[in-house]
XYZ file of C-alpha atoms in Angstrom:
426
model
C 17.803 -5.738 6.411
C 20.743 -5.159 8.669
C 20.755 -6.583 12.185
C 23.032 -4.601 14.482
C 26.290 -6.402 15.119
C 26.568 -6.402 18.908
C 29.583 -8.353 20.069
C 28.184 -11.723 21.015
C 31.032 -12.559 23.334
C 30.930 -9.190 25.106
C 27.200 -9.368 25.627
C 27.344 -12.900 26.958
C 30.283 -12.331 29.264
C 28.760 -9.135 30.598
C 25.407 -10.813 31.162
C 26.630 -14.150 32.461
C 29.555 -13.274 34.739
C 31.070 -16.271 36.426
C 32.060 -14.906 39.791
C 28.720 -14.555 41.498
C 27.410 -18.126 41.245
C 30.380 -19.592 43.080
C 30.859 -16.767 45.549
C 27.186 -16.987 46.401
C 27.866 -20.400 47.903
C 30.574 -18.987 50.140
C 28.997 -15.711 51.178
C 25.364 -16.536 51.878
C 25.534 -14.957 55.315
C 27.139 -11.776 53.975
C 24.534 -11.153 51.306
C 22.315 -8.163 52.000
C 19.500 -9.694 49.973
C 18.955 -13.038 48.302
C 20.075 -13.237 44.659
C 17.428 -13.498 41.980
C 18.937 -16.824 41.039
C 21.012 -18.774 43.564
C 22.421 -21.946 41.999
C 22.723 -24.960 44.270
C 26.226 -26.284 43.706
C 27.512 -29.444 45.401
C 30.903 -29.687 47.097
C 32.374 -31.927 44.396
C 31.468 -29.482 41.659
C 32.722 -26.454 43.617
C 36.053 -28.196 44.211
C 36.410 -28.975 40.500
C 35.200 -25.533 39.429
C 37.367 -23.414 41.712
C 40.671 -23.894 39.822
C 38.773 -23.669 36.535
C 37.340 -20.305 37.517
C 40.741 -19.094 38.676
C 42.319 -20.007 35.317
C 39.541 -18.220 33.423
C 39.952 -15.096 35.537
C 43.667 -15.181 34.728
C 42.788 -15.645 31.042
C 44.803 -18.833 31.050
C 42.461 -20.590 28.665
C 44.798 -23.485 27.944
C 44.830 -24.429 31.629
C 41.112 -23.775 31.906
C 40.426 -26.104 28.980
C 42.523 -28.851 30.622
C 40.375 -28.550 33.770
C 37.054 -28.878 31.952
C 36.878 -32.720 31.972
C 37.011 -32.820 35.774
C 34.348 -30.131 36.111
C 32.209 -31.880 33.489
C 32.341 -35.141 35.442
C 31.410 -33.348 38.650
C 28.453 -31.477 37.109
C 25.433 -33.621 37.949
C 22.569 -31.220 38.700
C 20.818 -28.792 36.384
C 22.365 -25.811 38.198
C 25.841 -27.290 37.937
C 25.433 -28.015 34.242
C 24.290 -24.461 33.623
C 27.285 -22.983 35.462
C 29.587 -25.394 33.612
C 28.112 -24.070 30.373
C 28.968 -20.556 31.533
C 32.564 -21.577 32.103
C 32.712 -23.141 28.651
C 31.245 -19.996 27.148
C 33.883 -17.814 28.755
C 36.661 -20.039 27.467
C 35.140 -20.096 23.977
C 34.780 -16.324 24.085
C 38.345 -15.842 25.218
C 39.641 -18.044 22.423
C 37.275 -16.653 19.757
C 35.873 -20.123 19.096
C 32.386 -19.562 17.642
C 31.639 -23.283 17.419
C 32.418 -23.745 21.091
C 30.364 -20.660 21.950
C 27.373 -22.170 20.196
C 27.843 -25.501 21.999
C 28.105 -23.711 25.356
C 24.919 -21.719 24.766
C 23.104 -24.892 23.744
C 24.300 -26.633 26.922
C 23.113 -23.776 29.111
C 19.662 -23.907 27.523
C 19.536 -27.711 27.666
C 20.303 -27.645 31.400
C 16.889 -26.158 32.081
C 18.412 -23.977 34.777
C 19.674 -20.426 35.033
C 18.120 -17.040 35.763
C 14.650 -16.688 34.321
C 15.507 -13.348 32.700
C 18.456 -14.933 30.920
C 16.432 -17.547 29.044
C 15.274 -15.250 26.252
C 18.772 -13.901 25.673
C 20.221 -17.388 25.424
C 17.517 -18.399 22.974
C 18.262 -15.323 20.868
C 21.925 -16.266 20.625
C 21.013 -19.850 19.888
C 18.894 -18.585 17.017
C 21.691 -16.316 15.848
C 24.138 -19.203 15.748
C 21.622 -21.363 13.858
C 21.040 -18.577 11.329
C 24.748 -18.185 10.681
C 24.931 -21.938 10.123
C 22.074 -21.694 7.570
C 19.908 -23.865 9.807
C 16.840 -21.710 9.346
C 14.231 -24.019 10.918
C 16.340 -24.134 14.098
C 16.813 -20.372 13.953
C 13.063 -19.816 13.648
C 12.370 -22.144 16.569
C 14.901 -20.483 18.869
C 14.091 -16.905 17.904
C 10.358 -17.505 18.246
C 10.967 -18.961 21.704
C 13.067 -15.916 22.625
C 10.234 -13.696 21.478
C 7.727 -15.652 23.546
C 10.034 -15.333 26.541
C 9.751 -11.564 26.213
C 13.352 -10.954 25.239
C 14.146 -7.566 23.695
C 17.477 -6.900 22.015
C 19.321 -3.698 22.932
C 22.072 -1.634 21.391
C 25.378 -0.658 22.987
C 23.620 2.190 24.807
C 20.972 -0.067 26.271
C 18.232 1.135 23.918
C 15.762 -1.442 22.552
C 16.289 -2.586 18.961
C 14.340 -4.746 16.532
C 17.211 -7.193 15.945
C 15.173 -10.159 17.114
C 12.208 -9.424 14.838
C 14.470 -8.678 11.882
C 16.584 -11.795 12.333
C 13.410 -13.848 12.653
C 12.111 -12.243 9.454
C 15.309 -13.084 7.590
C 15.178 -16.646 8.905
C 11.660 -17.001 7.546
C 12.672 -15.465 4.211
C 15.669 -17.783 3.872
C 13.419 -20.688 4.807
C 10.911 -19.779 2.051
C 8.222 -18.776 4.533
C 7.614 -15.354 3.078
C 4.278 -14.523 4.692
C 5.668 -15.232 8.163
C 8.722 -13.145 7.360
C 6.563 -10.230 6.263
C 4.609 -10.506 9.512
C 7.875 -10.267 11.471
C 8.916 -7.137 9.551
C 5.478 -5.669 10.187
C 5.900 -6.366 13.893
C 9.306 -4.667 13.881
C 7.902 -1.578 12.153
C 4.954 -1.312 14.539
C 7.270 -1.637 17.535
C 9.575 1.091 16.202
C 6.664 3.431 15.621
C 5.220 2.666 19.061
C 8.588 3.686 20.516
C 8.439 6.980 18.646
C 11.094 6.049 16.105
C 10.876 6.060 12.319
C 11.615 2.618 10.823
C 14.489 2.585 8.311
C 13.495 2.759 4.674
C 15.312 -0.455 3.841
C 12.875 -2.480 5.967
C 10.023 -1.596 3.621
C 12.161 -2.253 0.562
C 13.207 -5.672 1.825
C 9.612 -6.690 2.535
C 8.425 -5.477 -0.871
C 11.295 -7.272 -2.594
C 10.546 -10.589 -0.893
C 6.821 -10.282 -1.635
C 7.667 -9.564 -5.267
C 9.947 -12.602 -5.543
C 7.238 -14.782 -4.023
C 4.652 -13.269 -6.383
C 2.383 -12.272 -3.487
C 0.966 -9.258 -5.305
C -1.318 -7.844 -2.567
C 1.714 -7.746 -0.284
C 3.798 -6.046 -2.979
C 1.201 -3.288 -3.133
C 0.978 -3.068 0.647
C 4.703 -2.705 1.225
C 5.434 -0.341 -1.635
C 2.619 1.906 -0.405
C 3.897 1.689 3.156
C 7.329 2.828 2.023
C 5.862 5.821 0.224
C 3.830 6.727 3.322
C 6.941 7.166 5.449
C 9.356 8.141 2.681
C 7.324 10.006 0.013
C 10.143 10.951 -2.346
C 9.778 10.971 -6.127
C 12.316 8.163 -6.270
C 10.302 6.012 -3.887
C 7.083 6.778 -5.715
C 8.711 5.608 -8.929
C 10.116 2.487 -7.300
C 6.762 1.632 -5.742
C 4.749 2.113 -8.913
C 7.232 0.437 -11.254
C 7.567 -2.614 -8.981
C 3.801 -2.777 -8.582
C 3.255 -2.498 -12.328
C 5.925 -5.054 -13.202
C 4.532 -7.468 -10.662
C 1.022 -7.326 -12.106
C 1.569 -6.898 -15.867
C -1.557 -4.823 -16.383
C -3.392 -4.298 -19.656
C -2.743 -1.041 -21.503
C -5.614 0.935 -20.003
C -4.802 -0.087 -16.435
C -1.087 0.536 -16.891
C -1.925 3.986 -18.238
C -3.807 4.817 -15.029
C -0.750 3.761 -13.043
C 1.604 5.831 -15.180
C -0.641 8.865 -14.821
C -0.050 8.696 -11.089
C 3.663 8.255 -11.705
C 3.566 11.453 -13.778
C 1.658 13.512 -11.242
C 3.850 12.282 -8.369
C 6.876 13.582 -10.280
C 8.127 10.039 -10.622
C 8.689 9.724 -14.373
C 12.396 9.352 -14.974
C 14.330 9.159 -18.215
C 13.384 8.369 -21.778
C 12.049 4.909 -21.008
C 9.274 6.192 -18.731
C 8.202 8.990 -21.067
C 8.376 6.732 -24.101
C 6.263 4.010 -22.486
C 3.680 6.526 -21.287
C 3.400 8.306 -24.639
C 3.206 5.007 -26.497
C 0.383 3.772 -24.247
C -1.594 6.995 -24.515
C -1.365 7.049 -28.292
C -2.178 3.346 -28.500
C -5.461 3.717 -26.580
C -6.519 6.712 -28.671
C -5.427 9.670 -26.567
C -3.120 11.643 -28.872
C -3.438 14.824 -26.825
C -2.080 13.110 -23.726
C 0.650 11.374 -25.742
C 1.813 14.671 -27.237
C 1.680 16.398 -23.849
C 3.918 13.743 -22.279
C 6.512 13.987 -25.045
C 6.579 17.780 -24.763
C 6.711 17.666 -20.971
C 9.667 15.303 -20.897
C 11.536 17.388 -23.441
C 10.915 20.602 -21.481
C 12.223 18.966 -18.310
C 15.310 17.631 -20.039
C 14.286 14.140 -19.032
C 15.684 12.656 -22.227
C 17.811 13.572 -25.227
C 15.763 16.019 -27.282
C 17.050 14.430 -30.489
C 15.880 10.933 -29.527
C 14.327 9.445 -32.642
C 11.960 6.935 -31.022
C 10.131 9.269 -28.663
C 10.073 12.148 -31.150
C 8.385 9.880 -33.673
C 5.593 9.194 -31.199
C 5.264 12.892 -30.445
C 5.106 13.763 -34.112
C 2.595 11.028 -34.891
C 0.366 12.011 -31.976
C 0.701 15.662 -32.907
C -0.785 15.049 -36.328
C -3.951 13.727 -34.686
C -4.467 16.386 -32.035
C -6.313 19.050 -34.043
C -8.916 16.670 -35.430
C -9.263 14.918 -32.071
C -9.899 18.162 -30.223
C -12.367 19.297 -32.855
C -14.387 16.098 -32.424
C -14.882 16.448 -28.672
C -17.879 18.777 -28.719
C -19.835 16.415 -30.956
C -18.673 13.415 -28.938
C -19.871 15.091 -25.757
C -23.289 15.714 -27.301
C -23.544 12.132 -28.503
C -22.563 10.863 -25.069
C -25.468 12.725 -23.520
C -27.925 11.076 -25.903
C -26.417 7.598 -25.732
C -28.228 4.688 -24.103
C -25.231 3.723 -21.993
C -22.118 5.376 -20.584
C -19.477 4.063 -22.974
C -19.323 7.204 -25.121
C -19.274 9.425 -22.033
C -16.382 7.416 -20.582
C -14.326 7.632 -23.759
C -14.946 11.360 -24.138
C -14.088 11.957 -20.486
C -10.776 10.171 -21.043
C -9.983 12.493 -23.924
C -10.760 15.593 -21.889
C -8.624 14.232 -19.056
C -5.738 13.778 -21.493
C -6.003 17.424 -22.539
C -6.022 18.547 -18.896
C -9.647 19.702 -18.905
C -10.486 18.047 -15.634
C -13.839 19.747 -15.021
C -15.192 18.480 -18.342
C -13.793 15.049 -17.549
C -15.502 15.048 -14.119
C -18.870 15.843 -15.663
C -18.582 13.108 -18.247
C -17.257 10.451 -15.862
C -20.273 11.103 -13.639
C -22.527 10.849 -16.690
C -20.929 7.522 -17.634
C -21.562 6.152 -14.147
C -25.141 7.408 -14.223
C -25.895 5.783 -17.576
C -24.146 2.516 -16.731
C -23.111 -0.228 -19.099
C -19.444 0.428 -18.309
C -16.868 -0.852 -15.841
C -17.685 1.127 -12.693
C -14.233 0.562 -11.197
C -12.577 2.182 -14.206
C -14.972 5.120 -14.214
C -14.726 5.717 -10.479
C -10.942 5.541 -10.545
C -10.724 8.068 -13.359
C -13.359 10.272 -11.768
C -11.223 10.315 -8.642
C -8.137 11.143 -10.708
C -9.880 14.089 -12.372
C -11.245 15.342 -9.051
C -7.792 15.100 -7.502
C -6.245 17.075 -10.339
C -9.018 19.642 -10.021
C -8.113 20.123 -6.363
C -11.212 18.418 -4.956
C -9.459 16.067 -2.554
C -12.395 14.928 -0.418
C -14.544 14.139 -3.454
C -11.612 12.363 -5.097
C -11.185 10.088 -2.085
C -14.893 9.288 -2.130
C -14.600 8.217 -5.756
C -11.499 6.117 -5.074
C -13.322 4.382 -2.223
C -15.868 3.130 -4.759
C -13.157 1.155 -6.590
C -13.608 -2.102 -4.746
C -12.381 -4.931 -6.950
C -9.933 -5.887 -9.640
C -6.470 -4.435 -10.189
C -7.730 -0.873 -10.076
C -8.690 -1.296 -6.410
C -4.978 -1.359 -5.519
C -4.245 1.525 -7.881
C -7.019 3.540 -6.231
C -5.272 3.093 -2.891
C -2.061 4.497 -4.370
C -4.000 7.477 -5.719
C -5.635 7.977 -2.318
C -2.210 8.032 -0.718
C -1.080 10.675 -3.211
C -4.115 12.803 -2.376
C -3.428 12.399 1.355
C 0.118 13.604 0.821
C -1.150 16.822 -0.681
C -1.362 15.868 -4.365
C 1.864 17.587 -5.258
C 1.179 18.410 -8.904
C 4.178 17.786 -11.111
C 2.653 19.010 -14.342
């Protein structure tokens, strides 16, 4: 995730101007209203600081640096140490010395003084410096404190940004605290949406990637789905489903259910996807579906029509289709007389593969009624058939019954597809 690159020096100089604190001591009677923060500066410090301030205003940083020891010796109170830190910051900014900038910010915070509304900003920059130095625990501590202080980062136009949340998230990620990092990204996304803005796509991708690397599979599913919610392109559907599948390494039947969604979301891409799908379908005894996938990919120009590997699968499956289709009527009759729902489930799968979704719906319901089968599998596939038959509300009811195991997450993906209008790709 990218954190906007506001000029640190510009922001600090603009926010922490050096003229007012000293002039405030001289012009108390002239002030129309008391300042929000009026530092109490002793005579000794003002005498040492006056030539220092003059040199800084003249951008004579060499002279200013030579005057720092005297001002440092004179700075005894918290207010004086804070103002001294401001002087040091301006010199460091003028000389482009990042190390000195960091030291100055740390001194200002350590003084315990300064305007109350400046505390969060200082803590943010302290965290930024720590992050750049790869000191992630220190970055987390400072950025969390800035957050607690109510600090909100802003862009060059004064509009709020999520830089603090995103930098905190990256600090957590780099510090191997993935769950906390994901929570920070989630906070950033919620804040953007609350402000009426659409979070960038890369935020979702970053969260999903970190969850995947940490093998936190429920979070992988959550973030890939979230990305598809806001950015429902075929490419993002494919990315979400492939990452989810790779992360979980499902068995053949479960992977087939995932690839069916990939197909219907228009997210199959290239020979590899079509080959894997056709191979799975044929392997689990669904030659009609295997042949349909090969033919579909060829018609779309998704792969080289002369490809030997995928054509072999299509040919092999094709030799089984006639006999398989011819057996369905008898299989359906046997399923009705069976003591349990296993035959009904298998026959429903075959009808689904041939695109006869109404027949599949009837038999999936029969399988659930008879029992003796995995209800999560049957309910998921019932929902799939209902969705393809255009019965969205009923499909969502079926998906809601998938409550455990890997198919529970897959059912949520299917529900999302239904909510997005079930754009049929085949």
